[in-house]
XYZ file of C-alpha atoms in Angstrom:
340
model
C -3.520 -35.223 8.698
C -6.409 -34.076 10.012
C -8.923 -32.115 7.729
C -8.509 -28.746 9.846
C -4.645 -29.256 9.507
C -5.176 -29.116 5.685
C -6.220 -25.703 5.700
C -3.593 -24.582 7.855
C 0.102 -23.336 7.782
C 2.029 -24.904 11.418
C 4.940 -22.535 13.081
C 7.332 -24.433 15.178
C 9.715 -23.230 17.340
C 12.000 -23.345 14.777
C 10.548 -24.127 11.518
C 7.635 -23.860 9.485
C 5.422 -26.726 8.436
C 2.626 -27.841 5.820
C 3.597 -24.923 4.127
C 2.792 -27.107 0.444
C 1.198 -24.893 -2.368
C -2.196 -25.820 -3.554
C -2.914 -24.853 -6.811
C -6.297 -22.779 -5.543
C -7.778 -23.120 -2.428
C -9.392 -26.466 -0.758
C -7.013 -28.370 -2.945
C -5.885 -30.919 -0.985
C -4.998 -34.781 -1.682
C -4.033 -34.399 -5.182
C -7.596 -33.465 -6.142
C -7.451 -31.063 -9.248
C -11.419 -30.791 -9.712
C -12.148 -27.155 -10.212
C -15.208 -26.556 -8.758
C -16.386 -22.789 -9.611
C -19.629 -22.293 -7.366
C -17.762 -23.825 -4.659
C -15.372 -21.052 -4.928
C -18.023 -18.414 -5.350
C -19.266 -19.951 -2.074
C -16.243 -19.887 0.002
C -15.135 -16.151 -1.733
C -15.456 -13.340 0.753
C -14.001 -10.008 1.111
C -14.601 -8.111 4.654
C -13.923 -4.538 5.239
C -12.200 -4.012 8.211
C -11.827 -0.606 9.049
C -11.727 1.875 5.965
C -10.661 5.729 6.034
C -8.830 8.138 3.073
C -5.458 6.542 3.724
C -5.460 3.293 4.659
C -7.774 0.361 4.552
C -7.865 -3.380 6.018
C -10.026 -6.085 4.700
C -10.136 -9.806 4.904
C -9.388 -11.836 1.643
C -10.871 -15.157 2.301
C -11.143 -18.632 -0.002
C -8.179 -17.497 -2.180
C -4.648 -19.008 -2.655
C -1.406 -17.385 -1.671
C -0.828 -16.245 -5.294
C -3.971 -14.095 -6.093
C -3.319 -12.134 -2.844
C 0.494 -11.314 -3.886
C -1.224 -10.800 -7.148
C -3.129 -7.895 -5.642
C -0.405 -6.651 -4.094
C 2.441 -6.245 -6.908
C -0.707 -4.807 -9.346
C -0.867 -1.838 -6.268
C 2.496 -1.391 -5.831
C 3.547 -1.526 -9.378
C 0.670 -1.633 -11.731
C -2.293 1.310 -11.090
C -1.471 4.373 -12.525
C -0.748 7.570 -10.493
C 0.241 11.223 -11.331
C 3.773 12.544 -11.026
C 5.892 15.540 -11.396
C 8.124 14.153 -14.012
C 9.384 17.484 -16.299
C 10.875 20.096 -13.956
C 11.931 23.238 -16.428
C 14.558 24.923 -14.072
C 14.612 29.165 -14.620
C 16.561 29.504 -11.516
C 18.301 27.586 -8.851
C 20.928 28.888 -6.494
C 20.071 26.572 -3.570
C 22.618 23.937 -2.256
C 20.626 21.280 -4.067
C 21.972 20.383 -7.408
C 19.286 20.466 -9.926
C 19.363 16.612 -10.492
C 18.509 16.486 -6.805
C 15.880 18.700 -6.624
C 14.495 17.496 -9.114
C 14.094 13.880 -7.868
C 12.929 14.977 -4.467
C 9.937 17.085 -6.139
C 9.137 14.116 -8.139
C 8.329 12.410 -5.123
C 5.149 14.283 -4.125
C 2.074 12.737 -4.011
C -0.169 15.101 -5.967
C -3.892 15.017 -5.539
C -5.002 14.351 -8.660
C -7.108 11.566 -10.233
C -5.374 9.777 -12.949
C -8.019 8.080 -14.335
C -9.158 11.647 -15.531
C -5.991 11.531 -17.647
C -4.365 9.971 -20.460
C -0.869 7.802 -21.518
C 1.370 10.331 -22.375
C 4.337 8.958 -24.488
C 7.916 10.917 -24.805
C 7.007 12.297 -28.479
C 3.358 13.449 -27.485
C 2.496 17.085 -27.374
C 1.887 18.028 -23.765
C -2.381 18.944 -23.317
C -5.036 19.100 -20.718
C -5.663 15.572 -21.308
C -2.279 14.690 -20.484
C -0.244 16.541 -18.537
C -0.557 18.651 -15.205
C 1.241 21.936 -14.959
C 3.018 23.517 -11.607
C 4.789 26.477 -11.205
C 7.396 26.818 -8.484
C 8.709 30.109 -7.436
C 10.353 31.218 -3.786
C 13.135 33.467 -3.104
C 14.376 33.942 0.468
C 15.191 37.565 2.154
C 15.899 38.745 5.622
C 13.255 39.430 7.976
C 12.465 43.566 8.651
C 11.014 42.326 11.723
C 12.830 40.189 13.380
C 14.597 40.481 16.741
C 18.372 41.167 16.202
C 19.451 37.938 18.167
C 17.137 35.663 16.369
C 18.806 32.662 15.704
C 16.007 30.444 14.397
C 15.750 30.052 10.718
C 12.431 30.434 10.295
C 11.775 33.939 12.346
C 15.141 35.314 11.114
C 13.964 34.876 6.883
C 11.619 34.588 4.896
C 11.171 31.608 2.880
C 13.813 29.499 4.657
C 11.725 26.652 3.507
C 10.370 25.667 0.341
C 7.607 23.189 0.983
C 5.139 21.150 -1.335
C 2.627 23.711 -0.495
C 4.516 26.648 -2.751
C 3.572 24.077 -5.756
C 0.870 25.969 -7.552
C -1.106 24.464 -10.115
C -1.521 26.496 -13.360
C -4.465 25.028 -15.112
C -4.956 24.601 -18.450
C -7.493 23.818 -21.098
C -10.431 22.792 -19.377
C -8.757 21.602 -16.184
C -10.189 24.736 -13.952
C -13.912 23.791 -15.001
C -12.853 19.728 -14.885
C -11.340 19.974 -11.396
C -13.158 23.300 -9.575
C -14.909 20.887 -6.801
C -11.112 19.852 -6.037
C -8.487 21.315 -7.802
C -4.995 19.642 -8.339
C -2.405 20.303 -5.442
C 0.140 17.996 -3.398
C -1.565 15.761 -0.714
C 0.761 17.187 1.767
C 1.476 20.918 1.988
C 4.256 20.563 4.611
C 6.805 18.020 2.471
C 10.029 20.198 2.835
C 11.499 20.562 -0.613
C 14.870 22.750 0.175
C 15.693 25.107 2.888
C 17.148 28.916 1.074
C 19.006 31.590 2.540
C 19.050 35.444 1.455
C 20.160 35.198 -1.945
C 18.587 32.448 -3.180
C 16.015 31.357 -5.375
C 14.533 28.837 -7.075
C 12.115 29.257 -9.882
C 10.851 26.260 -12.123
C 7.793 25.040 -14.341
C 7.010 21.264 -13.618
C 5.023 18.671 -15.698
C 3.224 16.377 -14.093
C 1.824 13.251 -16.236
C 0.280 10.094 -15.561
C 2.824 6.564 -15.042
C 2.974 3.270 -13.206
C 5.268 2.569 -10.479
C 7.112 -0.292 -12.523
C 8.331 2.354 -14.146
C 9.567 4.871 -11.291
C 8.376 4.651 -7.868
C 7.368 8.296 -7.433
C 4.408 6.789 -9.583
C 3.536 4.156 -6.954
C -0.106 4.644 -5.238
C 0.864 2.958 -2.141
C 3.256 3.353 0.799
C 2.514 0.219 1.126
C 0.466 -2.689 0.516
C 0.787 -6.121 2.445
C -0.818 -9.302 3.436
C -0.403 -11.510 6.398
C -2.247 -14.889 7.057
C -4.926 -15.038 9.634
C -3.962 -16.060 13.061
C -5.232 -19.436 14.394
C -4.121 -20.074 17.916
C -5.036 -23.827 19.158
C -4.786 -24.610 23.051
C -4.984 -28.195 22.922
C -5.090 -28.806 26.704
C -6.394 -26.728 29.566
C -3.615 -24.076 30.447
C -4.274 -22.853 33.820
C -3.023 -20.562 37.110
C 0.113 -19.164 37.071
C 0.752 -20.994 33.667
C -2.209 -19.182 32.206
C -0.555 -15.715 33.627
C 3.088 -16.915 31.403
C 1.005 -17.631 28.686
C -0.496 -14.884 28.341
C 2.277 -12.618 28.407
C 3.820 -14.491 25.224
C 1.032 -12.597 23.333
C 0.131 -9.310 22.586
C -2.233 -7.841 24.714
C -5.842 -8.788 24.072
C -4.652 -11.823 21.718
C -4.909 -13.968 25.384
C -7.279 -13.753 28.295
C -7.684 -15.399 31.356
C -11.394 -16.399 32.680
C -11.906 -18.270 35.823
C -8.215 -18.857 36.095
C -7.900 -20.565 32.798
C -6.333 -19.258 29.214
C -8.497 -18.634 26.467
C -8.155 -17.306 23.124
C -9.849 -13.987 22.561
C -8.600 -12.427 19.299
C -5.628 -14.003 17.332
C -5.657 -11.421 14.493
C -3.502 -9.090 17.383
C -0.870 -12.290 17.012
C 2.699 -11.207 15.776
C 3.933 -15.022 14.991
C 6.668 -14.385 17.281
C 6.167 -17.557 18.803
C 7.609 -16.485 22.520
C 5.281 -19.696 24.325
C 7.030 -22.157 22.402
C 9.978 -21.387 24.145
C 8.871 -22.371 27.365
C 8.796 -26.058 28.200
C 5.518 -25.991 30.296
C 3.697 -25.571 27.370
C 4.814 -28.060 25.236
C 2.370 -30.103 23.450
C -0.485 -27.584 25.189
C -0.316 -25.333 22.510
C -0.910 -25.254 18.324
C 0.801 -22.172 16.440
C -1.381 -21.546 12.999
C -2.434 -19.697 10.208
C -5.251 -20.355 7.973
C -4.085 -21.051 4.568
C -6.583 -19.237 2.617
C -7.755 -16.277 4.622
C -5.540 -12.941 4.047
C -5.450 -10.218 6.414
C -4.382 -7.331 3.569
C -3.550 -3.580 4.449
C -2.846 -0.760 1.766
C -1.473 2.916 2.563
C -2.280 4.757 -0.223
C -0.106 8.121 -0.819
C -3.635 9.986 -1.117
C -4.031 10.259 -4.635
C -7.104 8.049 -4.817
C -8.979 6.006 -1.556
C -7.752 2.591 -0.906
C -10.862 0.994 -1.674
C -10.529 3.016 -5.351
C -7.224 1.374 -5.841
C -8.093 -2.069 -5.039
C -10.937 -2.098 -7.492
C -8.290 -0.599 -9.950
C -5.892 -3.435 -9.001
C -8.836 -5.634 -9.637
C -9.441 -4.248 -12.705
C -5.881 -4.697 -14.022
C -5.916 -8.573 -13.029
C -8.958 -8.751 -15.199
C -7.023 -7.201 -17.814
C -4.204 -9.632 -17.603
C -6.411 -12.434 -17.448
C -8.655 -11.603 -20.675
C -5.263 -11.240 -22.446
C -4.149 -14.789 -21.920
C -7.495 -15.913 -22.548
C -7.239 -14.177 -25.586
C -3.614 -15.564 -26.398
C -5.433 -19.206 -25.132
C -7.740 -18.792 -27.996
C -5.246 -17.471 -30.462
C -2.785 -20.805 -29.916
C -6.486 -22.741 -30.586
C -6.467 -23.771 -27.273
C -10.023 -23.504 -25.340
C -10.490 -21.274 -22.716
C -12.698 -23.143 -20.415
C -14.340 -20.114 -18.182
C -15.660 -16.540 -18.966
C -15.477 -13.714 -16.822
């Protein structure tokens, strides 16, 4: 095996290959020497593109189990705020309480939980703790709509109850803590329940700070996901109408064609779908990778904190877990051999 093919994972046409675990990257050959400037060296992280919501970056020099690290700490591990006491006072919709409830605890609020505190089940609820929300909508008939009105909307008042009619009651020093940016849902336009006249619902909701290991509604991500970096070899020259074929097996821009003959141009637009290796006049013309050690990782956050802010929280957390088995190292009186 050549010393490229070490670093890389192969996709067949119908199989995967050199898809062996190292134990950290540039392990190859059996060679266990841990060599911590070379991985200081070889260590990047590249920001891709960056906004509010979502976020991709390039892990690079790191083994398949640090990235999946990352992401199981953001989907399960960094803490979040949710709605998770709802104190019902009224409720004549067709939701049943237990439903209502569980959709409202859903929200994404907009609220920073590292400017909060644990709260456990026997704690008394404070400023430091918990988040309060009052909910209160009653639908009624329109005065002013059109006799023949048959939308919803026009026809009543209040037809919809939306994540927008959740209004923060602040307490303690919350008003003076939060006045640049006070506490609401990220989204004003989440439908909670649609009402007709008649109907009402009225409740006070607690909001308090939780992990999503616990519940998902305290989960800071939609998502977060990694994919391995794209390496598309043309071994020989893949020309005319062949280059045209070829071409089309990839996404547009992954291929392009200069003075009649293929060329890569960027393989991070890849999908791994593998549609040349189908085709018989490229066989043996063409190399499907993926470099071992370079992630391409992408987290949605629900808008509670920035995805950069939550991957330095995930980061955080692995540092966490790692000085506690350090510490449990040391407690067995076994050495730990590096500090942080």
């Amino acid at each position: 095996m050549t010393d490229l093919m070490k670093s890389r994972v192969v996709l067949g046409a119908h199989n995967v290959s050199h898809v062996s675990s190292s134990d950290f990257p540039h392990n190859y050959d059996g060679d266990l020497a841990w060599d911590i400037e070379k991985f200081k060296k070889n260590f990047k992280v590249v920001v891709g593109s960056l906004n509010e919501m979502d976020m991709e970056f390039d892990l690079i020099g790191i083994d398949a189990a640090i990235a999946n690290a990352f992401r199981r700490i953001l989907i399960a591990e960094v803490p979040t705020m949710a709605i998770e006491s709802i104190f019902f006072h009224d409720n004549n919709s067709v939701l049943f309480d237990e439903v209502l409830a569980h959709r409202i605890g859903l929200v994404p609020l907009n609220a920073d939980p590292r400017l909060f505190e644990f709260r456990q089940w026997d704690d008394t609820p404070t400023d430091l703790n918990t988040i309060v929300f009052r909910l209160e909508v009653k639908c009624t008939t329109n005065p002013k709509a059109l006799p023949d009105e048959v939308d919803p909307k026009q026809k009543y008042i209040n037809s919809n109850v939306y994540s927008k009619d959740l209004i923060w009651q602040p307490k303690g020093a919350q008003e003076e803590v939060f006045a640049d940016k006070p506490i609401k849902p990220v989204h004003d336009d989440i439908l909670l329940a649609k009402l007709r006249p008649g109907q009402s619902i009225v409740m006070d909701l607690h909001a308090q700070k939780g992990i999503g290991k616990e519940h998902a509604k305290w989960s800071p991500v939609a998502t977060a996901s990694y994919r391995l970096l794209p390496d598309i070899q043309i071994l020989k020259p893949i020309t005319g109408d062949d280059a045209i074929k070829f071409q089309k097996c990839f996404p547009k821009g992954t291929i392009e064609i200069e003075k009649g003959q293929a060329y890569v141009a960027n393989p991070r637009k890849d999908t791994a779908s593998r549609e040349c290796l189908r085709h018989k006049e490229f066989e043996d013309k063409v190399r499907l990778t993926r470099v071992r050690d370079h992630f391409i990782f992408s987290i949605e956050s629900t808008g509670a904190l920035t995805p950069d802010a939550l991957f330095e929280s995930a980061a955080q957390v692995l540092i966490d877990k790692c000085k506690n088995m350090k510490q449990a190292l040391n407690d067995m009186g076994l050495p730990a051999t590096y500090d942080e």
